[in-house]
XYZ file of C-alpha atoms in Angstrom:
683
model
C -0.203 0.126 -0.101
C 2.019 2.840 -1.014
C 1.715 6.208 1.831
C 1.254 9.506 0.690
C 1.388 12.677 2.354
C -2.033 15.438 1.436
C 0.366 19.347 1.804
C -3.145 21.274 1.297
C -6.330 21.019 3.262
C -8.828 22.969 1.493
C -11.758 22.950 -0.995
C -9.050 20.863 -3.509
C -7.734 18.786 -0.813
C -11.000 17.571 0.952
C -11.280 15.883 -2.060
C -8.716 14.449 -2.319
C -9.236 12.836 1.333
C -12.651 11.280 0.570
C -11.439 10.023 -2.661
C -8.305 8.396 -1.200
C -10.728 7.048 1.477
C -13.267 5.331 -0.309
C -10.223 4.033 -2.627
C -9.226 1.837 0.269
C -5.921 1.553 -1.587
C -2.565 4.238 0.213
C -2.310 5.196 3.426
C -2.499 8.153 3.610
C -0.176 9.639 6.288
C -0.652 13.076 7.023
C -2.583 15.790 6.038
C -1.510 19.191 6.084
C -2.816 23.286 6.004
C -0.806 26.316 6.875
C -4.502 27.150 7.892
C -6.166 25.574 10.700
C -10.128 26.536 10.424
C -9.375 24.788 6.715
C -12.269 22.556 6.351
C -10.106 19.409 4.888
C -8.355 19.253 8.467
C -11.283 18.312 10.679
C -12.709 15.941 8.069
C -8.890 14.219 8.493
C -9.345 14.427 12.639
C -12.221 12.793 11.822
C -11.330 9.873 10.180
C -8.316 9.556 12.184
C -5.359 10.964 9.868
C -2.600 12.847 11.644
C -2.375 16.768 11.194
C -1.001 20.006 10.174
C 0.935 22.885 9.377
C 3.839 21.926 8.325
C 4.076 19.634 5.508
C 8.062 19.667 5.854
C 7.700 18.840 9.212
C 6.888 14.478 7.741
C 9.423 13.921 4.746
C 11.071 11.020 4.405
C 11.954 7.886 2.348
C 8.734 5.810 3.016
C 6.184 8.441 1.300
C 5.106 7.334 -2.065
C 3.402 10.053 -3.415
C 2.493 13.961 -1.983
C 0.054 15.547 -3.214
C -0.249 19.616 -2.981
C -3.625 20.538 -3.091
C -2.731 24.607 -2.436
C -2.188 25.727 -5.904
C 0.692 27.842 -5.287
C 3.228 27.608 -7.163
C 5.414 27.976 -4.608
C 4.880 25.526 -2.074
C 4.827 23.915 -5.307
C 8.204 23.780 -5.732
C 9.019 24.136 -2.566
C 7.677 20.535 -2.403
C 10.323 19.408 -5.035
C 13.312 19.773 -3.982
C 13.412 18.428 -0.503
C 11.257 15.361 -0.959
C 13.118 12.485 -1.532
C 14.485 11.793 -5.454
C 11.786 8.656 -5.342
C 9.153 10.261 -4.448
C 5.803 11.312 -7.164
C 4.873 14.746 -6.395
C 1.000 15.506 -8.152
C 0.635 18.936 -8.480
C -2.897 21.267 -7.323
C -4.023 20.631 -11.083
C -4.977 17.413 -9.898
C -7.132 18.385 -6.631
C -8.408 21.333 -8.823
C -9.286 18.120 -11.024
C -11.047 16.484 -8.216
C -12.039 18.669 -6.481
C -14.080 19.072 -9.544
C -15.867 15.333 -10.114
C -16.515 15.516 -6.179
C -18.731 17.887 -6.797
C -20.488 16.543 -9.646
C -20.543 12.504 -7.862
C -22.459 15.297 -4.879
C -24.648 15.921 -7.847
C -25.125 13.265 -8.687
C -25.515 11.210 -5.303
C -28.212 13.433 -4.611
C -30.277 12.204 -7.524
C -29.838 9.560 -6.727
C -31.359 9.968 -3.221
C -34.288 11.491 -5.069
C -34.899 8.811 -7.175
C -34.189 6.176 -4.572
C -37.515 8.087 -2.406
C -39.570 6.469 -5.744
C -37.944 3.232 -4.704
C -39.394 2.789 -1.355
C -42.550 1.950 -3.223
C -41.157 -1.210 -4.421
C -39.353 -2.943 -1.147
C -42.288 -4.109 -0.421
C -42.825 -6.139 -3.517
C -39.347 -7.875 -2.466
C -39.809 -11.519 -1.752
C -36.529 -11.039 1.148
C -36.687 -8.901 4.386
C -35.365 -5.610 4.622
C -34.295 -3.506 7.564
C -33.285 0.010 7.187
C -31.950 1.768 11.077
C -31.034 5.219 10.967
C -27.602 6.393 12.824
C -28.960 5.734 16.425
C -30.198 2.374 15.333
C -33.735 3.374 14.460
C -35.521 1.478 12.051
C -36.602 3.510 9.445
C -37.429 1.039 6.771
C -39.202 -2.717 7.052
C -41.137 -3.659 4.491
C -43.690 -6.875 4.135
C -40.900 -9.986 3.888
C -39.406 -8.689 6.765
C -42.407 -8.235 8.917
C -43.953 -11.524 8.274
C -39.962 -13.643 8.471
C -39.039 -11.435 12.150
C -43.129 -12.054 13.133
C -43.153 -8.355 14.494
C -44.834 -6.323 13.183
C -44.653 -2.608 10.712
C -46.071 -0.586 13.489
C -44.105 -1.926 16.643
C -40.718 -1.882 14.680
C -40.903 1.333 13.380
C -39.297 4.421 14.562
C -38.314 1.518 17.558
C -34.939 1.440 18.314
C -33.666 -2.221 16.996
C -32.777 -4.600 20.145
C -35.699 -3.908 21.727
C -38.174 -6.080 19.578
C -34.781 -8.298 16.942
C -31.959 -8.540 20.066
C -29.167 -10.609 18.710
C -29.575 -8.047 15.674
C -26.068 -7.098 14.317
C -27.018 -3.139 12.159
C -25.070 -2.003 15.145
C -22.137 -3.278 15.041
C -21.564 -2.524 11.182
C -22.324 1.588 12.178
C -19.166 1.084 14.726
C -16.992 -0.844 12.015
C -18.739 0.303 8.920
C -17.557 -3.305 8.560
C -19.926 -5.596 5.489
C -21.695 -8.564 6.887
C -22.523 -11.303 3.881
C -24.409 -13.993 4.172
C -24.220 -14.311 7.723
C -26.343 -16.336 9.713
C -29.126 -15.975 12.927
C -31.626 -17.414 14.986
C -34.590 -14.911 15.754
C -36.568 -14.657 18.578
C -39.519 -16.779 17.167
C -36.790 -19.023 16.800
C -36.732 -19.156 12.639
C -32.819 -19.010 11.335
C -32.042 -16.670 8.623
C -29.579 -16.298 6.343
C -28.503 -11.689 6.156
C -26.507 -9.344 4.657
C -25.629 -6.504 6.403
C -24.092 -3.084 5.298
C -23.523 0.281 6.284
C -25.327 3.265 5.234
C -22.737 6.388 3.811
C -23.475 9.355 2.411
C -22.177 11.924 0.411
C -19.091 13.673 2.842
C -18.204 10.664 4.475
C -20.627 10.036 6.682
C -22.196 6.681 8.167
C -26.058 7.293 8.501
C -26.981 4.297 9.445
C -27.661 0.231 8.506
C -28.829 -2.086 6.480
C -29.963 -6.445 5.767
C -31.530 -8.037 3.698
C -32.306 -10.933 4.737
C -34.169 -14.064 4.124
C -36.174 -17.560 6.271
C -33.504 -20.199 6.597
C -35.608 -22.555 5.219
C -36.407 -21.240 2.039
C -32.708 -20.904 1.217
C -32.146 -24.303 1.871
C -35.406 -24.797 -0.499
C -33.311 -22.051 -3.279
C -29.881 -23.158 -2.840
C -28.928 -23.168 -6.392
C -30.501 -20.446 -7.317
C -28.423 -18.907 -4.821
C -25.205 -20.136 -5.622
C -26.009 -19.221 -9.000
C -24.070 -16.363 -9.912
C -27.434 -14.673 -11.965
C -28.870 -15.149 -7.998
C -25.477 -13.309 -7.108
C -26.207 -10.977 -10.117
C -29.478 -9.875 -8.646
C -28.620 -9.255 -5.402
C -25.673 -7.037 -6.476
C -26.937 -5.162 -9.508
C -28.220 -2.161 -7.286
C -24.343 -1.590 -5.475
C -22.865 -2.486 -8.948
C -24.733 -0.088 -10.806
C -24.234 3.092 -8.599
C -20.475 2.459 -7.714
C -18.005 4.949 -9.418
C -15.372 2.226 -9.644
C -15.875 -0.134 -13.102
C -16.376 -3.612 -12.397
C -17.153 -6.562 -14.416
C -18.698 -9.909 -13.212
C -17.811 -13.200 -15.167
C -18.328 -16.979 -14.313
C -17.310 -19.525 -13.909
C -15.966 -20.204 -17.771
C -15.055 -17.113 -18.339
C -18.104 -15.607 -19.999
C -19.375 -11.843 -19.223
C -22.350 -11.786 -16.829
C -22.045 -7.829 -15.830
C -20.643 -4.247 -16.524
C -21.529 -1.250 -14.400
C -21.941 1.272 -16.416
C -18.411 3.430 -14.846
C -16.255 0.716 -16.981
C -18.486 1.091 -20.235
C -17.667 5.721 -19.881
C -13.970 4.047 -18.801
C -13.345 1.320 -21.626
C -15.081 2.431 -24.327
C -17.286 -0.987 -24.002
C -21.089 -1.384 -24.345
C -23.158 -4.576 -22.817
C -23.304 -5.930 -26.400
C -19.809 -6.048 -25.926
C -19.546 -7.237 -23.208
C -22.482 -9.867 -21.338
C -21.794 -13.431 -22.493
C -18.389 -12.635 -24.516
C -14.713 -13.886 -22.991
C -13.189 -12.177 -20.636
C -10.415 -10.964 -22.710
C -12.819 -9.209 -25.386
C -12.150 -6.370 -23.373
C -8.334 -6.444 -23.519
C -6.808 -4.445 -25.897
C -2.728 -5.048 -23.768
C -1.697 -7.729 -21.327
C -3.254 -11.277 -20.040
C -6.198 -11.199 -19.202
C -6.674 -11.588 -15.264
C -9.935 -12.122 -14.864
C -8.641 -16.135 -16.277
C -5.702 -15.807 -14.412
C -7.655 -15.839 -11.014
C -9.809 -18.605 -12.002
C -7.175 -20.935 -12.973
C -5.687 -19.812 -9.669
C -8.593 -18.955 -6.856
C -6.854 -16.442 -6.232
C -6.755 -13.610 -5.896
C -3.947 -10.912 -8.061
C -4.118 -7.197 -7.749
C -2.767 -4.352 -8.773
C -1.548 -5.544 -12.711
C -1.143 -3.089 -15.192
C -2.897 -3.734 -18.763
C -4.750 -2.364 -21.586
C -8.158 -2.451 -22.122
C -10.865 -0.885 -24.727
C -10.531 0.465 -27.995
C -8.706 3.328 -26.373
C -6.494 1.413 -25.072
C -6.714 2.974 -21.606
C -3.948 1.961 -18.822
C -5.581 0.944 -16.224
C -4.475 -1.050 -12.599
C -7.034 -4.210 -12.394
C -7.791 -5.831 -9.114
C -9.766 -9.314 -9.411
C -10.627 -11.479 -6.377
C -12.264 -15.052 -7.395
C -16.286 -15.646 -6.438
C -16.581 -19.090 -3.758
C -19.423 -19.979 -3.349
C -19.959 -23.549 -1.325
C -16.075 -24.459 -2.294
C -17.013 -23.859 -5.099
C -15.673 -21.665 -8.201
C -18.155 -19.388 -9.419
C -16.232 -16.916 -11.169
C -14.745 -13.503 -10.648
C -15.022 -9.849 -9.527
C -13.180 -7.949 -11.872
C -12.683 -3.680 -9.911
C -11.191 -1.643 -12.891
C -8.480 1.471 -12.112
C -8.418 4.590 -14.202
C -4.232 5.185 -13.966
C -3.280 7.762 -17.617
C -3.759 11.386 -16.754
C -1.257 9.833 -12.691
C 0.965 8.410 -15.380
C 1.341 11.321 -17.525
C 2.219 13.296 -14.489
C 5.340 10.927 -13.707
C 5.599 10.697 -17.230
C 6.216 14.767 -16.831
C 7.966 14.604 -13.256
C 10.914 11.953 -14.630
C 11.282 14.534 -18.167
C 11.219 17.614 -14.822
C 14.249 15.728 -13.298
C 16.507 15.531 -16.400
C 15.957 18.823 -17.231
C 17.381 19.026 -12.913
C 20.417 16.136 -13.570
C 21.916 19.176 -16.424
C 22.521 22.513 -14.069
C 26.125 22.653 -13.669
C 24.691 22.641 -9.857
C 24.592 18.930 -8.039
C 24.869 19.420 -4.706
C 22.255 19.705 -1.810
C 22.381 20.231 2.041
C 20.834 17.166 2.197
C 24.400 15.871 0.582
C 25.741 16.801 3.275
C 26.400 13.894 5.804
C 27.097 14.822 9.075
C 25.263 15.699 12.604
C 28.112 16.998 14.787
C 28.127 20.161 16.606
C 31.515 21.078 14.068
C 29.329 20.594 10.426
C 26.148 21.032 12.091
C 26.806 24.522 12.765
C 28.045 25.182 9.318
C 25.659 23.870 6.915
C 23.901 25.979 9.694
C 25.530 29.107 8.454
C 25.941 28.298 5.217
C 21.876 28.010 4.491
C 21.784 31.612 6.261
C 23.574 32.476 3.028
C 21.912 31.369 0.952
C 18.957 33.399 1.625
C 21.603 36.669 0.837
C 23.415 37.753 -1.981
C 26.994 37.943 -0.149
C 29.740 37.253 -0.853
C 30.870 33.865 0.730
C 33.794 32.588 2.086
C 35.024 28.185 2.178
C 37.411 28.737 4.966
C 38.795 24.304 5.491
C 41.032 21.560 4.576
C 41.831 20.235 0.737
C 39.076 17.478 0.627
C 36.757 18.142 3.868
C 33.712 19.537 0.954
C 33.836 22.784 -0.448
C 33.183 21.979 -3.262
C 30.061 20.867 -2.562
C 29.141 23.563 0.694
C 29.675 25.702 -2.577
C 26.993 23.757 -4.660
C 24.017 22.856 -1.406
C 24.600 27.411 -1.534
C 23.474 28.123 -4.912
C 21.078 25.324 -5.080
C 19.287 26.691 -1.887
C 19.630 30.239 -2.802
C 17.070 32.751 -5.446
C 19.993 31.894 -8.729
C 19.229 28.228 -8.285
C 17.390 27.854 -11.829
C 20.365 29.746 -13.255
C 23.006 29.410 -14.140
C 26.639 27.854 -12.048
C 30.760 28.245 -12.900
C 33.109 26.840 -11.391
C 36.949 28.454 -12.198
C 40.266 26.357 -10.398
C 42.091 29.545 -9.716
C 45.436 27.059 -9.328
C 44.973 24.878 -12.740
C 45.108 28.139 -14.778
C 48.075 29.628 -15.593
C 48.095 33.330 -14.952
C 47.024 34.846 -18.401
C 44.284 32.010 -18.809
C 42.745 32.536 -15.862
C 42.630 35.817 -17.064
C 40.537 35.245 -20.692
C 38.701 33.317 -19.408
C 36.884 34.291 -16.040
C 36.825 37.686 -17.976
C 36.179 37.081 -21.405
C 38.560 39.075 -24.548
C 37.998 40.384 -27.668
C 38.412 40.198 -31.493
C 41.766 40.528 -31.814
C 43.148 40.554 -27.888
C 46.004 38.547 -28.688
C 46.585 35.860 -31.147
C 44.274 32.898 -31.812
C 42.012 34.980 -29.966
C 38.358 34.135 -31.626
C 35.866 36.329 -34.455
C 34.109 38.835 -32.794
C 35.760 37.732 -29.218
C 34.383 35.676 -26.199
C 32.736 35.974 -23.571
C 34.126 35.126 -19.936
C 32.687 33.108 -16.783
C 31.520 35.847 -15.462
C 29.055 37.009 -17.930
C 28.350 33.136 -17.992
C 27.718 33.278 -15.625
C 25.088 36.537 -15.090
C 21.791 35.961 -13.101
C 23.457 32.344 -11.620
C 27.069 32.179 -8.930
C 30.990 31.526 -9.986
C 32.379 29.422 -7.539
C 36.062 30.214 -7.161
C 37.755 27.757 -5.757
C 41.615 28.038 -5.006
C 40.950 31.824 -4.454
C 44.490 32.299 -2.288
C 46.660 31.273 -5.631
C 45.995 34.277 -7.749
C 47.968 36.854 -8.983
C 47.569 40.463 -8.064
C 47.158 41.511 -11.576
C 43.816 39.123 -11.571
C 43.522 39.693 -7.948
C 42.627 43.379 -8.910
C 40.059 42.934 -11.498
C 37.734 40.753 -9.174
C 37.750 43.970 -6.581
C 36.645 45.772 -9.872
C 34.046 43.019 -9.569
C 33.250 42.229 -6.104
C 32.880 46.790 -6.204
C 31.293 47.408 -8.714
C 29.489 44.421 -10.201
C 30.903 45.168 -14.160
C 33.664 43.673 -16.308
C 35.534 44.283 -18.928
C 37.091 42.181 -21.269
C 40.589 41.861 -22.731
C 41.774 43.858 -25.565
C 38.512 46.446 -24.281
C 37.410 49.325 -22.631
C 34.490 49.313 -22.261
C 32.699 47.781 -19.591
C 29.922 45.634 -18.926
C 27.093 45.033 -15.994
C 26.456 41.489 -14.135
C 25.265 40.169 -11.358
C 26.769 37.796 -10.201
C 26.415 35.545 -6.593
C 30.448 34.330 -5.791
C 31.522 31.456 -3.671
C 34.966 30.985 -3.318
C 36.654 28.558 -0.980
C 40.677 28.397 0.098
C 43.058 26.453 1.855
C 45.398 28.744 2.670
C 45.789 31.408 5.538
C 44.729 34.880 3.141
C 45.485 36.589 7.225
C 49.477 35.068 6.850
C 48.887 36.433 2.371
C 48.063 39.022 4.050
C 50.829 39.965 6.485
C 53.737 38.157 3.515
C 52.214 41.000 0.650
C 50.376 37.458 -1.266
C 47.002 38.776 -1.519
C 45.213 41.923 -1.741
C 43.826 42.808 2.438
C 40.895 45.124 0.628
C 40.164 41.801 -1.407
C 40.126 40.524 1.576
C 37.907 42.347 3.088
C 35.227 41.779 0.493
C 35.714 37.602 0.813
C 35.074 37.403 4.046
C 31.654 39.425 4.392
C 29.711 35.144 5.304
C 33.709 33.075 6.021
C 32.024 29.275 7.131
C 35.212 27.214 8.015
C 34.524 23.815 7.388
C 36.108 22.196 10.326
C 38.346 18.315 9.267
C 37.024 15.090 9.474
C 39.867 13.964 12.687
C 37.068 17.418 14.405
C 34.054 15.370 14.051
C 34.923 11.555 13.656
C 31.507 11.062 15.326
C 30.493 10.611 11.215
C 33.014 8.522 10.009
C 30.413 6.233 10.797
C 27.675 7.874 8.502
C 29.857 9.568 5.468
C 31.565 5.561 4.968
C 28.203 4.049 4.769
C 27.168 6.914 1.916
C 30.944 6.331 -0.232
C 29.442 3.071 0.104
C 26.957 3.586 -1.490
C 28.058 5.413 -4.240
C 31.575 3.323 -4.522
C 29.021 0.413 -5.211
C 27.400 2.230 -8.325
C 30.399 3.170 -9.720
C 32.443 -0.170 -9.369
C 29.473 -2.432 -9.181
C 29.129 -3.882 -5.318
C 27.053 -4.668 -3.080
C 28.388 -3.948 -0.341
C 26.547 -3.749 2.621
C 28.348 -1.161 5.464
C 32.148 -1.959 7.368
C 31.562 -3.636 10.980
C 31.774 -2.163 14.532
C 35.973 -3.109 14.843
C 36.368 -1.527 11.826
C 34.532 1.786 12.104
C 36.958 1.474 15.354
C 40.044 1.203 13.754
C 38.638 4.311 10.350
C 37.102 6.499 13.773
C 41.374 5.911 15.643
C 42.847 7.934 12.880
C 43.152 11.185 11.604
C 42.796 11.690 8.249
C 44.593 14.492 6.985
C 43.214 14.262 3.338
C 40.153 14.184 4.734
C 36.760 12.777 2.893
C 39.098 12.483 -0.109
C 41.491 10.449 1.975
C 38.428 8.637 3.323
C 36.722 7.529 0.218
C 40.135 6.441 -1.717
C 40.444 4.251 1.662
C 37.194 2.801 1.611
C 37.329 1.784 -2.329
C 40.923 0.290 -2.242
C 39.153 -1.807 0.653
C 36.485 -2.297 -1.896
C 38.481 -3.229 -4.633
C 40.573 -5.753 -3.053
C 37.222 -8.271 -1.096
C 36.038 -10.931 -2.926
C 33.178 -10.098 -4.095
C 31.018 -12.790 -1.398
C 31.667 -10.548 1.300
C 29.637 -7.765 2.406
C 31.062 -6.166 5.131
C 34.187 -4.445 4.890
C 36.429 -5.464 7.985
C 40.138 -4.463 9.449
C 41.639 -6.901 7.052
C 40.301 -4.859 4.230
C 41.794 -1.396 5.063
C 44.872 -0.332 3.812
C 47.746 0.519 6.583
C 46.893 4.100 6.775
C 49.604 4.755 8.989
C 50.997 4.951 5.339
C 48.812 5.979 2.730
C 49.670 7.560 -0.022
C 53.276 8.824 1.829
C 55.921 5.501 1.088
C 59.578 7.632 2.592
C 62.036 6.112 1.680
C 65.370 7.321 3.055
C 67.611 5.625 2.031
C 68.252 2.659 -1.225
C 69.628 0.787 1.991
C 66.162 1.444 4.130
C 64.270 0.977 0.703
C 65.825 -2.224 0.682
C 65.251 -3.859 3.986
C 61.578 -2.322 3.651
C 60.881 -4.263 0.723
C 59.346 -2.387 -1.199
C 59.472 -2.684 -5.436
C 60.854 0.217 -7.648
C 58.099 2.194 -7.940
C 57.458 2.136 -4.835
C 60.570 3.376 -3.764
C 60.107 6.076 -6.414
C 56.625 7.197 -5.601
C 57.981 7.591 -2.409
C 60.976 10.438 -3.454
C 59.056 11.994 -5.577
C 56.361 12.246 -2.204
C 59.598 13.509 -0.111
C 60.682 15.983 -2.904
C 57.370 17.793 -3.835
C 56.258 17.596 -0.089
C 59.964 19.816 0.894
C 59.466 21.479 -2.261
C 55.309 23.028 -0.790
C 56.999 23.993 2.395
C 59.594 25.584 1.571
C 57.499 27.329 -1.269
C 55.221 28.095 1.894
C 52.433 26.207 0.278
C 53.113 28.112 -2.938
C 51.434 25.591 -5.504
C 52.101 27.893 -8.363
C 56.007 28.998 -6.883
C 56.220 24.346 -6.240
C 55.028 23.867 -9.687
C 57.490 26.021 -11.401
C 60.682 24.679 -9.358
C 59.227 21.387 -9.592
C 58.906 21.953 -13.353
C 55.752 20.001 -13.656
C 52.394 22.351 -14.675
C 49.873 22.982 -12.588
C 47.537 21.200 -12.993
C 50.488 17.649 -12.963
C 51.494 18.881 -9.473
C 47.742 19.220 -8.455
C 47.597 14.632 -9.942
C 50.423 13.916 -7.368
C 49.482 15.951 -4.312
C 46.828 13.956 -4.942
C 48.498 10.869 -5.607
C 50.537 10.626 -2.615
C 47.734 12.671 -0.012
C 50.019 15.890 0.055
C 48.880 18.797 1.320
């Protein structure tokens, strides 16, 4: 049974609530509305359904469907961003359509009530006993056949409580339980045994207004047993109920021949009685197998089967159950539900998800794993920063997740539907970085494109730009960036005309900018412009309580990448990971888990300590001399890597962490330096 959350309890929400509760096929988690006086909230309370004012309080992975019935585009967008990707979101237009349909249904019921008064005239012609009570248990209808069977005159029965004259009656219980009781034996005060079917009477508002019983003298039933067990007899008894049902119903006999359909069935499938009655059960199937025939073969009910029926190829879900009388199979009854509209909405939602996946900001705050105090503080600061246009400066060691925070800030801001541009300031040379950031005019330099080119700041107009490794910018580029932050305009390389832009800057660094100001490598005025909203992202060693949750998240990701099915870590492995200080932070943790999974056997599903590589020397095999190397039993490749790592570390320390100077001194490109640092886990 699918779990449903209804957002909005006005006219549309109330209509959907009634429809879902009447169907009995959904598990209503809650109904929420900011307006406490909304009619749907009172209706939900009466039904024992949880109510609330904020839909966010009820979001969880267990919700299958969210029905947005407020009609607000803003609420719809908020729910769409916040919900689980697997949850189906049905927009408010469906609620409006449902409300209209419910109104039509109520008008139809009113008309049926009028018609029911006329049918009262024929009640006394029924051969079966008929007794109807109101919600208080007082008899309001009592026909002549009932008078004959029960042995009490109509004058003494009408208006009196049912238990005063028929103490063994269960009509009061039917009112309370709201459940139908079919073909039950009962002993009357006059000694007669009857077979009775009892059912609650429910009005258009879903309230029980009474109950009725149809019964036969058991002697007569015994004489007519063969007729009762015949499906024609059952058809006669149930025809009035089936014909008035809004559910599409079809009945076949034990041979699979059509016996009965109702008007709702004809409206849904487009097929009339002459096309179904007496025809094989497959007559209405356009695509799929007949569930009637399957039920007749297996004698077991089937539920939730997708089919296409009728000339219009209507997509439906069918539930079919066998009809068994005295242990003998007499046919089957099917209830058909139209799901084509929901499937259309689902298709549109899938298309929307595909569009969303193409957005450059891929992560949200829900993707940031961590419940430690330090991480929670950073997340709250980032959420606050997302609501303002202020420049955000993300500070933290390499591998702590600064880019993840940048994605989340953009996706939580009012700019989320515009571009999110990412730039690694340390990965490009000064001349290339300047032309990439600010663009260039035609003829600005050799090889420039005809007509010039937009820079990344122009591309990110009305969106966000993420400047990673901001501390590696040259003095000239720092000056130009300061102008952007102060004047909200840029000048292309080789140009003289300023271009106004509206870009939210999110910067990140793992170096000490204050130290850079002191030694003159970073402008103080730019620092104050960037440092409007500083957010410090804690290293993994300061939030070790998050290691278990992070590991579970990373294992799921690695499983998808490597096609594995690892379920998690043993408690011993978790303790082992928590004992390490993780200089490479989350990036190093992912590397270690990935290596562990690669070397696990395919029948192993939990990572243990023997799968985890040596954390004390992870990525850092420093060779002191050739003799020591040979004694350590390292391979030649490992000795060379260790020596290379040692040289890079010494050069970085000499240049105070400046990667551009280090790459130049070592004679390698800045990109190659970054690759080697990541490979050897060098900070």
